[in-house]
Amino acid sequence: MKRTVSFLLASASLVLLFAECKPSAGGDCTENAKSCDTPTSRFACVNGKYAAQTCKGPGGCKEEKGTTSCDTSKGDVGDPCASENASVCSVDGKSHLRCDQGKLILVSRCNRDGCTTGDNGEGHCGWPFANEGDTCKPKPGAPERASGACTEDNKGEMRCKDGKMTKVRACRGEEGCVPLTTGPWCDRSVGQAGDDCDPAQEEFSVACEASHDTMLTCKGGKLGNPVRCGGEGKCYVRTYGKDGFSHYQAECDQSLAKAGEACVKEGGPACSDDLKSKLVCQMGKFVVDTPCKKGCLVHAPDGTTFQCAENAAKAISGGK
């Protein structure tokens, strides 16, 4: 009987000792756990404390040489993680995730080739997008645009607002919404009345209407006040590079216009569309500058522009 009791006490002591030695989240540590918690998880030692860590990458969790290795390249939203701000791919390869305060959170969904893992084990999404209402959390210290994304059809721009992805604008230009590593870049060169605008930035202060016959201008933070683009080029988009980005500037060809109609560039010249007058833009309206007896030339033979034919002829003949 005594031998049985001693055996039971010894067994209980071993169980207790094992329980005390098994890692647990928040427990003190000096190194990673020597054994895996499950085939896809372990306890990692972070700043002297054990933290649960997901190992859903192809390598899983492995025990070797008295320690463990953990393939953290894949996980799912809500999985525990130990490396703050580390980026990984979802197990299905359709999302880009980030470690935030011990849990994996959604950064973006991934279009086209999905989420891929680089040589450094970090997840990367070549064509990120978001759906309205997706949960989000901006990365600390990152600019606001970095937390944004394009819509799945690449025709709208999303931003993180109050923890949810929200569509902030339509990207109606030919390039649509372009996903960049620094955040979405929205082609706003084409717009509709009522779209938001920024009068302080030339690129976002005007936009062509879809017909390209008119240009919309900014007033009170909204596009409106259509201006007719009567020249051959109508309303067109000028693309240029600056600061590492592509820019899309709407331009209005008003080389032909009517006296009294709205104009864009103060002091800008034009010919009347009946070619009987040279016009000039004054206080937002075209007015007659000079009547032309022989017609107004948008491009005169002497290389000048917007000249009455009779004046251009005199210039070529030396005033005779």
CSV table of C-alpha atoms in Angstrom, one decimal:
chain,number,residue,atom,x,y,z
A,1,MET,CA,0.0,0.0,0.0
A,2,LYS,CA,2.9,2.4,0.9
A,3,ARG,CA,4.6,1.6,-2.3
A,4,THR,CA,1.4,2.4,-4.3
A,5,VAL,CA,1.0,5.7,-2.5
A,6,SER,CA,4.7,6.6,-3.1
A,7,PHE,CA,4.3,5.8,-6.8
A,8,LEU,CA,1.2,8.0,-7.1
A,9,LEU,CA,2.9,10.9,-5.3
A,10,ALA,CA,5.9,10.6,-7.6
A,11,SER,CA,3.7,10.5,-10.7
A,12,ALA,CA,1.8,13.6,-9.5
A,13,SER,CA,5.1,15.4,-8.9
A,14,LEU,CA,6.2,14.6,-12.5
A,15,VAL,CA,2.9,15.9,-13.9
A,16,LEU,CA,3.2,19.0,-11.8
A,17,LEU,CA,6.8,19.5,-12.9
A,18,PHE,CA,5.9,19.1,-16.5
A,19,ALA,CA,3.0,21.5,-16.1
A,20,GLU,CA,5.3,24.1,-14.6
A,21,CYS,CA,7.9,23.6,-17.4
A,22,LYS,CA,5.5,23.8,-20.3
A,23,PRO,CA,5.6,27.3,-21.9
A,24,SER,CA,2.6,29.6,-21.6
A,25,ALA,CA,1.9,33.0,-23.0
A,26,GLY,CA,3.4,35.7,-20.7
A,27,GLY,CA,5.7,33.3,-18.9
A,28,ASP,CA,9.4,34.2,-18.3
A,29,CYS,CA,11.9,32.9,-20.9
A,30,THR,CA,15.4,33.2,-22.1
A,31,GLU,CA,14.9,31.3,-25.4
A,32,ASN,CA,12.2,30.0,-27.8
A,33,ALA,CA,10.3,26.9,-26.7
A,34,LYS,CA,12.2,23.6,-27.2
A,35,SER,CA,9.0,21.8,-28.5
A,36,CYS,CA,6.2,22.9,-30.7
A,37,ASP,CA,2.8,23.6,-29.1
A,38,THR,CA,1.1,22.2,-32.3
A,39,PRO,CA,2.4,21.3,-35.7
A,40,THR,CA,1.6,24.9,-36.8
A,41,SER,CA,2.4,26.9,-33.6
A,42,ARG,CA,5.0,27.4,-30.9
A,43,PHE,CA,5.9,29.8,-28.1
A,44,ALA,CA,8.6,32.3,-29.1
A,45,CYS,CA,10.6,34.2,-26.5
A,46,VAL,CA,10.1,38.0,-27.1
A,47,ASN,CA,11.7,40.5,-24.7
A,48,GLY,CA,11.9,37.8,-22.0
A,49,LYS,CA,8.3,36.7,-22.2
A,50,TYR,CA,6.7,33.8,-24.1
A,51,ALA,CA,4.4,34.8,-26.9
A,52,ALA,CA,2.3,32.4,-29.0
A,53,GLN,CA,3.4,32.3,-32.6
A,54,THR,CA,1.6,30.9,-35.7
A,55,CYS,CA,3.7,28.7,-38.0
A,56,LYS,CA,1.3,28.0,-41.0
A,57,GLY,CA,3.9,28.4,-43.7
A,58,PRO,CA,5.0,25.3,-45.7
A,59,GLY,CA,7.7,24.6,-43.1
A,60,GLY,CA,5.3,24.6,-40.1
A,61,CYS,CA,6.8,24.2,-36.7
A,62,LYS,CA,9.8,21.8,-36.4
A,63,GLU,CA,11.8,20.6,-33.4
A,64,GLU,CA,15.5,20.3,-34.0
A,65,LYS,CA,18.7,20.5,-31.9
A,66,GLY,CA,17.0,21.4,-28.7
A,67,THR,CA,15.0,24.3,-30.1
A,68,THR,CA,12.2,25.0,-32.6
A,69,SER,CA,11.9,26.6,-36.0
A,70,CYS,CA,8.7,28.3,-37.1
A,71,ASP,CA,7.7,29.2,-40.7
A,72,THR,CA,5.7,32.4,-40.1
A,73,SER,CA,5.2,33.2,-43.8
A,74,LYS,CA,1.5,32.3,-43.7
A,75,GLY,CA,-1.4,32.8,-41.3
A,76,ASP,CA,-5.0,33.8,-40.9
A,77,VAL,CA,-6.7,36.9,-39.5
A,78,GLY,CA,-6.7,36.7,-35.7
A,79,ASP,CA,-3.9,34.2,-35.5
A,80,PRO,CA,-1.3,34.9,-32.7
A,81,CYS,CA,2.0,36.4,-33.9
A,82,ALA,CA,5.2,37.4,-32.2
A,83,SER,CA,7.0,39.8,-34.6
A,84,GLU,CA,5.3,43.3,-34.4
A,85,ASN,CA,4.6,44.8,-37.9
A,86,ALA,CA,5.8,41.6,-39.7
A,87,SER,CA,3.8,41.1,-42.9
A,88,VAL,CA,2.6,37.7,-44.0
A,89,CYS,CA,0.3,36.1,-46.6
A,90,SER,CA,-3.0,34.4,-45.7
A,91,VAL,CA,-3.1,30.7,-46.0
A,92,ASP,CA,-5.3,30.9,-49.1
A,93,GLY,CA,-2.9,33.4,-50.6
A,94,LYS,CA,-5.7,36.0,-51.2
A,95,SER,CA,-4.8,38.5,-48.5
A,96,HIS,CA,-1.9,40.4,-47.1
A,97,LEU,CA,-1.7,40.4,-43.2
A,98,ARG,CA,0.3,42.3,-40.6
A,99,CYS,CA,1.2,41.4,-37.0
A,100,ASP,CA,-0.4,44.0,-34.7
A,101,GLN,CA,-0.2,43.7,-30.9
A,102,GLY,CA,0.1,39.9,-31.0
A,103,LYS,CA,-2.6,39.2,-33.6
A,104,LEU,CA,-2.6,39.1,-37.4
A,105,ILE,CA,-4.8,41.8,-39.0
A,106,LEU,CA,-5.9,42.4,-42.6
A,107,VAL,CA,-3.8,44.9,-44.6
A,108,SER,CA,-5.4,44.3,-47.9
A,109,ARG,CA,-6.9,41.7,-50.2
A,110,CYS,CA,-4.8,40.7,-53.2
A,111,ASN,CA,-5.8,40.7,-56.9
A,112,ARG,CA,-4.2,39.0,-59.9
A,113,ASP,CA,-1.2,37.0,-58.6
A,114,GLY,CA,-2.4,37.1,-55.0
A,115,CYS,CA,-0.1,37.5,-52.0
A,116,THR,CA,3.5,36.3,-52.6
A,117,THR,CA,6.3,35.7,-50.1
A,118,GLY,CA,9.7,37.3,-50.8
A,119,ASP,CA,13.1,35.9,-50.1
A,120,ASN,CA,13.0,37.5,-46.7
A,121,GLY,CA,9.8,35.7,-45.8
A,122,GLU,CA,7.7,38.9,-45.9
A,123,GLY,CA,4.4,38.9,-47.6
A,124,HIS,CA,3.8,41.2,-50.6
A,125,CYS,CA,0.6,42.0,-52.5
A,126,GLY,CA,1.3,43.3,-56.1
A,127,TRP,CA,-2.3,44.4,-56.7
A,128,PRO,CA,-3.9,45.2,-53.3
A,129,PHE,CA,-7.6,46.1,-53.0
A,130,ALA,CA,-10.2,46.4,-50.3
A,131,ASN,CA,-13.9,45.9,-50.0
A,132,GLU,CA,-16.2,48.5,-48.4
A,133,GLY,CA,-16.4,47.7,-44.7
A,134,ASP,CA,-13.2,45.6,-44.4
A,135,THR,CA,-11.6,46.1,-41.0
A,136,CYS,CA,-8.4,48.1,-41.0
A,137,LYS,CA,-5.9,49.7,-38.8
A,138,PRO,CA,-3.3,52.2,-40.0
A,139,LYS,CA,0.4,51.3,-39.5
A,140,PRO,CA,1.8,53.6,-36.8
A,141,GLY,CA,3.7,56.5,-38.2
A,142,ALA,CA,2.7,55.8,-41.8
A,143,PRO,CA,1.1,58.6,-43.9
A,144,GLU,CA,-2.7,58.4,-44.3
A,145,ARG,CA,-2.5,57.3,-48.0
A,146,ALA,CA,-0.4,54.3,-47.0
A,147,SER,CA,-3.5,52.8,-45.2
A,148,GLY,CA,-5.6,53.2,-48.3
A,149,ALA,CA,-6.3,50.7,-51.2
A,150,CYS,CA,-8.1,50.5,-54.5
A,151,THR,CA,-11.4,48.9,-55.0
A,152,GLU,CA,-11.4,45.5,-56.7
A,153,ASP,CA,-12.4,47.0,-60.1
A,154,ASN,CA,-9.6,49.6,-59.7
A,155,LYS,CA,-12.1,52.4,-60.3
A,156,GLY,CA,-12.3,53.8,-56.8
A,157,GLU,CA,-10.0,54.8,-53.9
A,158,MET,CA,-10.5,53.5,-50.4
A,159,ARG,CA,-9.3,54.9,-47.1
A,160,CYS,CA,-9.3,53.6,-43.5
A,161,LYS,CA,-11.8,55.5,-41.5
A,162,ASP,CA,-13.0,54.6,-38.0
A,163,GLY,CA,-11.6,51.1,-38.4
A,164,LYS,CA,-13.4,50.4,-41.6
A,165,MET,CA,-12.4,50.7,-45.3
A,166,THR,CA,-14.5,53.4,-46.9
A,167,LYS,CA,-14.7,54.5,-50.5
A,168,VAL,CA,-13.6,58.1,-50.6
A,169,ARG,CA,-13.6,58.9,-54.3
A,170,ALA,CA,-14.1,57.5,-57.8
A,171,CYS,CA,-11.1,57.3,-60.1
A,172,ARG,CA,-12.8,58.0,-63.5
A,173,GLY,CA,-9.6,58.7,-65.5
A,174,GLU,CA,-8.2,56.1,-68.0
A,175,GLU,CA,-5.7,54.8,-65.5
A,176,GLY,CA,-8.3,54.3,-62.7
A,177,CYS,CA,-6.9,53.6,-59.3
A,178,VAL,CA,-3.2,52.5,-59.4
A,179,PRO,CA,-2.0,50.4,-56.4
A,180,LEU,CA,1.5,51.5,-55.3
A,181,THR,CA,3.6,50.5,-52.3
A,182,THR,CA,3.1,53.9,-50.9
A,183,GLY,CA,-0.7,53.7,-51.3
A,184,PRO,CA,-3.3,54.1,-54.0
A,185,TRP,CA,-2.8,56.7,-56.7
A,186,CYS,CA,-6.1,57.9,-58.2
A,187,ASP,CA,-6.5,59.2,-61.8
A,188,ARG,CA,-9.0,62.0,-61.3
A,189,SER,CA,-8.5,63.6,-64.7
A,190,VAL,CA,-12.1,62.7,-65.7
A,191,GLY,CA,-14.9,63.6,-63.3
A,192,GLN,CA,-18.6,64.3,-62.7
A,193,ALA,CA,-20.3,67.3,-61.2
A,194,GLY,CA,-20.2,66.9,-57.5
A,195,ASP,CA,-17.0,65.0,-57.3
A,196,ASP,CA,-14.6,66.3,-54.7
A,197,CYS,CA,-11.7,68.6,-55.8
A,198,ASP,CA,-8.9,70.6,-54.4
A,199,PRO,CA,-8.4,74.2,-55.7
A,200,ALA,CA,-4.9,74.3,-54.1
A,201,GLN,CA,-3.6,71.5,-56.4
A,202,GLU,CA,-3.8,72.1,-60.1
A,203,GLU,CA,-4.1,68.4,-60.9
A,204,PHE,CA,-7.1,68.0,-58.7
A,205,SER,CA,-8.8,71.4,-59.4
A,206,VAL,CA,-10.2,70.5,-62.8
A,207,ALA,CA,-11.4,67.4,-64.7
A,208,CYS,CA,-12.8,66.5,-68.1
A,209,GLU,CA,-16.3,65.3,-68.4
A,210,ALA,CA,-16.6,61.8,-69.9
A,211,SER,CA,-17.7,63.2,-73.3
A,212,HIS,CA,-14.4,65.3,-73.3
A,213,ASP,CA,-16.4,68.2,-74.7
A,214,THR,CA,-16.3,70.2,-71.5
A,215,MET,CA,-14.1,70.7,-68.4
A,216,LEU,CA,-15.3,70.9,-64.9
A,217,THR,CA,-13.8,73.4,-62.5
A,218,CYS,CA,-13.5,73.4,-58.7
A,219,LYS,CA,-15.7,75.6,-56.5
A,220,GLY,CA,-16.4,75.0,-52.8
A,221,GLY,CA,-14.5,71.7,-52.9
A,222,LYS,CA,-16.8,70.2,-55.6
A,223,LEU,CA,-16.5,69.9,-59.3
A,224,GLY,CA,-19.0,71.9,-61.4
A,225,ASN,CA,-19.1,75.1,-63.5
A,226,PRO,CA,-18.6,73.3,-66.9
A,227,VAL,CA,-16.4,75.1,-69.4
A,228,ARG,CA,-16.8,74.3,-73.1
A,229,CYS,CA,-13.6,73.1,-74.8
A,230,GLY,CA,-14.3,74.2,-78.4
A,231,GLY,CA,-10.9,73.6,-79.9
A,232,GLU,CA,-9.9,70.6,-81.9
A,233,GLY,CA,-8.3,68.9,-78.9
A,234,LYS,CA,-11.4,69.3,-76.8
A,235,CYS,CA,-10.8,68.3,-73.2
A,236,TYR,CA,-7.7,66.1,-73.1
A,237,VAL,CA,-5.4,64.6,-70.5
A,238,ARG,CA,-1.7,65.4,-70.2
A,239,THR,CA,0.4,62.7,-68.5
A,240,TYR,CA,3.7,63.6,-66.9
A,241,GLY,CA,6.0,62.3,-64.2
A,242,LYS,CA,6.9,64.1,-61.0
A,243,ASP,CA,8.3,63.0,-57.6
A,244,GLY,CA,8.3,59.4,-58.7
A,245,PHE,CA,4.6,59.4,-59.5
A,246,SER,CA,2.6,59.6,-62.8
A,247,HIS,CA,0.3,62.7,-62.9
A,248,TYR,CA,-2.8,63.2,-65.0
A,249,GLN,CA,-3.6,66.8,-65.8
A,250,ALA,CA,-6.9,67.7,-67.5
A,251,GLU,CA,-6.4,70.4,-70.2
A,252,CYS,CA,-9.1,72.3,-72.1
A,253,ASP,CA,-8.4,73.3,-75.7
A,254,GLN,CA,-10.2,76.7,-76.0
A,255,SER,CA,-8.5,77.8,-79.1
A,256,LEU,CA,-12.0,78.3,-80.6
A,257,ALA,CA,-14.7,79.9,-78.4
A,258,LYS,CA,-17.7,82.2,-78.3
A,259,ALA,CA,-17.6,85.7,-76.9
A,260,GLY,CA,-19.3,85.7,-73.5
A,261,GLU,CA,-18.7,82.0,-72.6
A,262,ALA,CA,-16.6,80.9,-69.7
A,263,CYS,CA,-12.9,80.5,-70.0
A,264,VAL,CA,-10.2,78.8,-67.9
A,265,LYS,CA,-6.9,80.8,-68.3
A,266,GLU,CA,-7.0,84.5,-67.5
A,267,GLY,CA,-5.5,86.5,-70.3
A,268,GLY,CA,-5.6,83.5,-72.7
A,269,PRO,CA,-6.3,84.2,-76.4
A,270,ALA,CA,-8.7,82.4,-78.7
A,271,CYS,CA,-10.3,82.8,-82.1
A,272,SER,CA,-14.1,83.1,-82.2
A,273,ASP,CA,-15.5,79.9,-83.7
A,274,ASP,CA,-16.9,81.8,-86.6
A,275,LEU,CA,-13.3,83.1,-87.1
A,276,LYS,CA,-14.5,86.7,-87.3
A,277,SER,CA,-12.7,87.9,-84.1
A,278,LYS,CA,-9.7,87.5,-81.8
A,279,LEU,CA,-10.9,86.9,-78.3
A,280,VAL,CA,-9.2,87.1,-74.9
A,281,CYS,CA,-10.1,85.7,-71.5
A,282,GLN,CA,-11.0,88.4,-69.0
A,283,MET,CA,-12.5,87.8,-65.5
A,284,GLY,CA,-13.6,84.3,-66.5
A,285,LYS,CA,-15.3,85.2,-69.8
A,286,PHE,CA,-14.1,85.5,-73.4
A,287,VAL,CA,-14.4,89.1,-74.8
A,288,VAL,CA,-13.7,90.4,-78.3
A,289,ASP,CA,-10.1,91.7,-78.4
A,290,THR,CA,-9.9,92.5,-82.1
A,291,PRO,CA,-12.4,92.1,-85.0
A,292,CYS,CA,-10.8,90.3,-87.9
A,293,LYS,CA,-11.7,91.5,-91.4
A,294,LYS,CA,-10.0,88.5,-93.1
A,295,GLY,CA,-10.6,86.0,-90.4
A,296,CYS,CA,-8.8,84.9,-87.2
A,297,LEU,CA,-5.9,82.5,-87.6
A,298,VAL,CA,-5.2,80.0,-84.7
A,299,HIS,CA,-1.8,79.4,-86.3
A,300,ALA,CA,-0.6,82.2,-88.5
A,301,PRO,CA,1.9,81.6,-91.3
A,302,ASP,CA,4.5,83.7,-89.5
A,303,GLY,CA,4.6,81.2,-86.6
A,304,THR,CA,2.5,83.3,-84.2
A,305,THR,CA,-0.9,82.2,-82.9
A,306,PHE,CA,-4.3,83.9,-82.7
A,307,GLN,CA,-3.7,86.6,-85.2
A,308,CYS,CA,-6.1,88.4,-87.5
A,309,ALA,CA,-5.2,87.3,-91.1
A,310,GLU,CA,-4.7,90.9,-92.2
A,311,ASN,CA,-2.2,91.5,-89.4
A,312,ALA,CA,-0.3,88.3,-90.1
A,313,ALA,CA,0.0,89.2,-93.8
A,314,LYS,CA,1.4,92.6,-92.9
A,315,ALA,CA,4.0,91.0,-90.6
A,316,ILE,CA,5.1,88.6,-93.4
A,317,SER,CA,5.4,91.4,-96.0
A,318,GLY,CA,7.2,93.7,-93.6
A,319,GLY,CA,4.3,96.0,-92.9
A,320,LYS,CA,3.7,96.9,-96.6
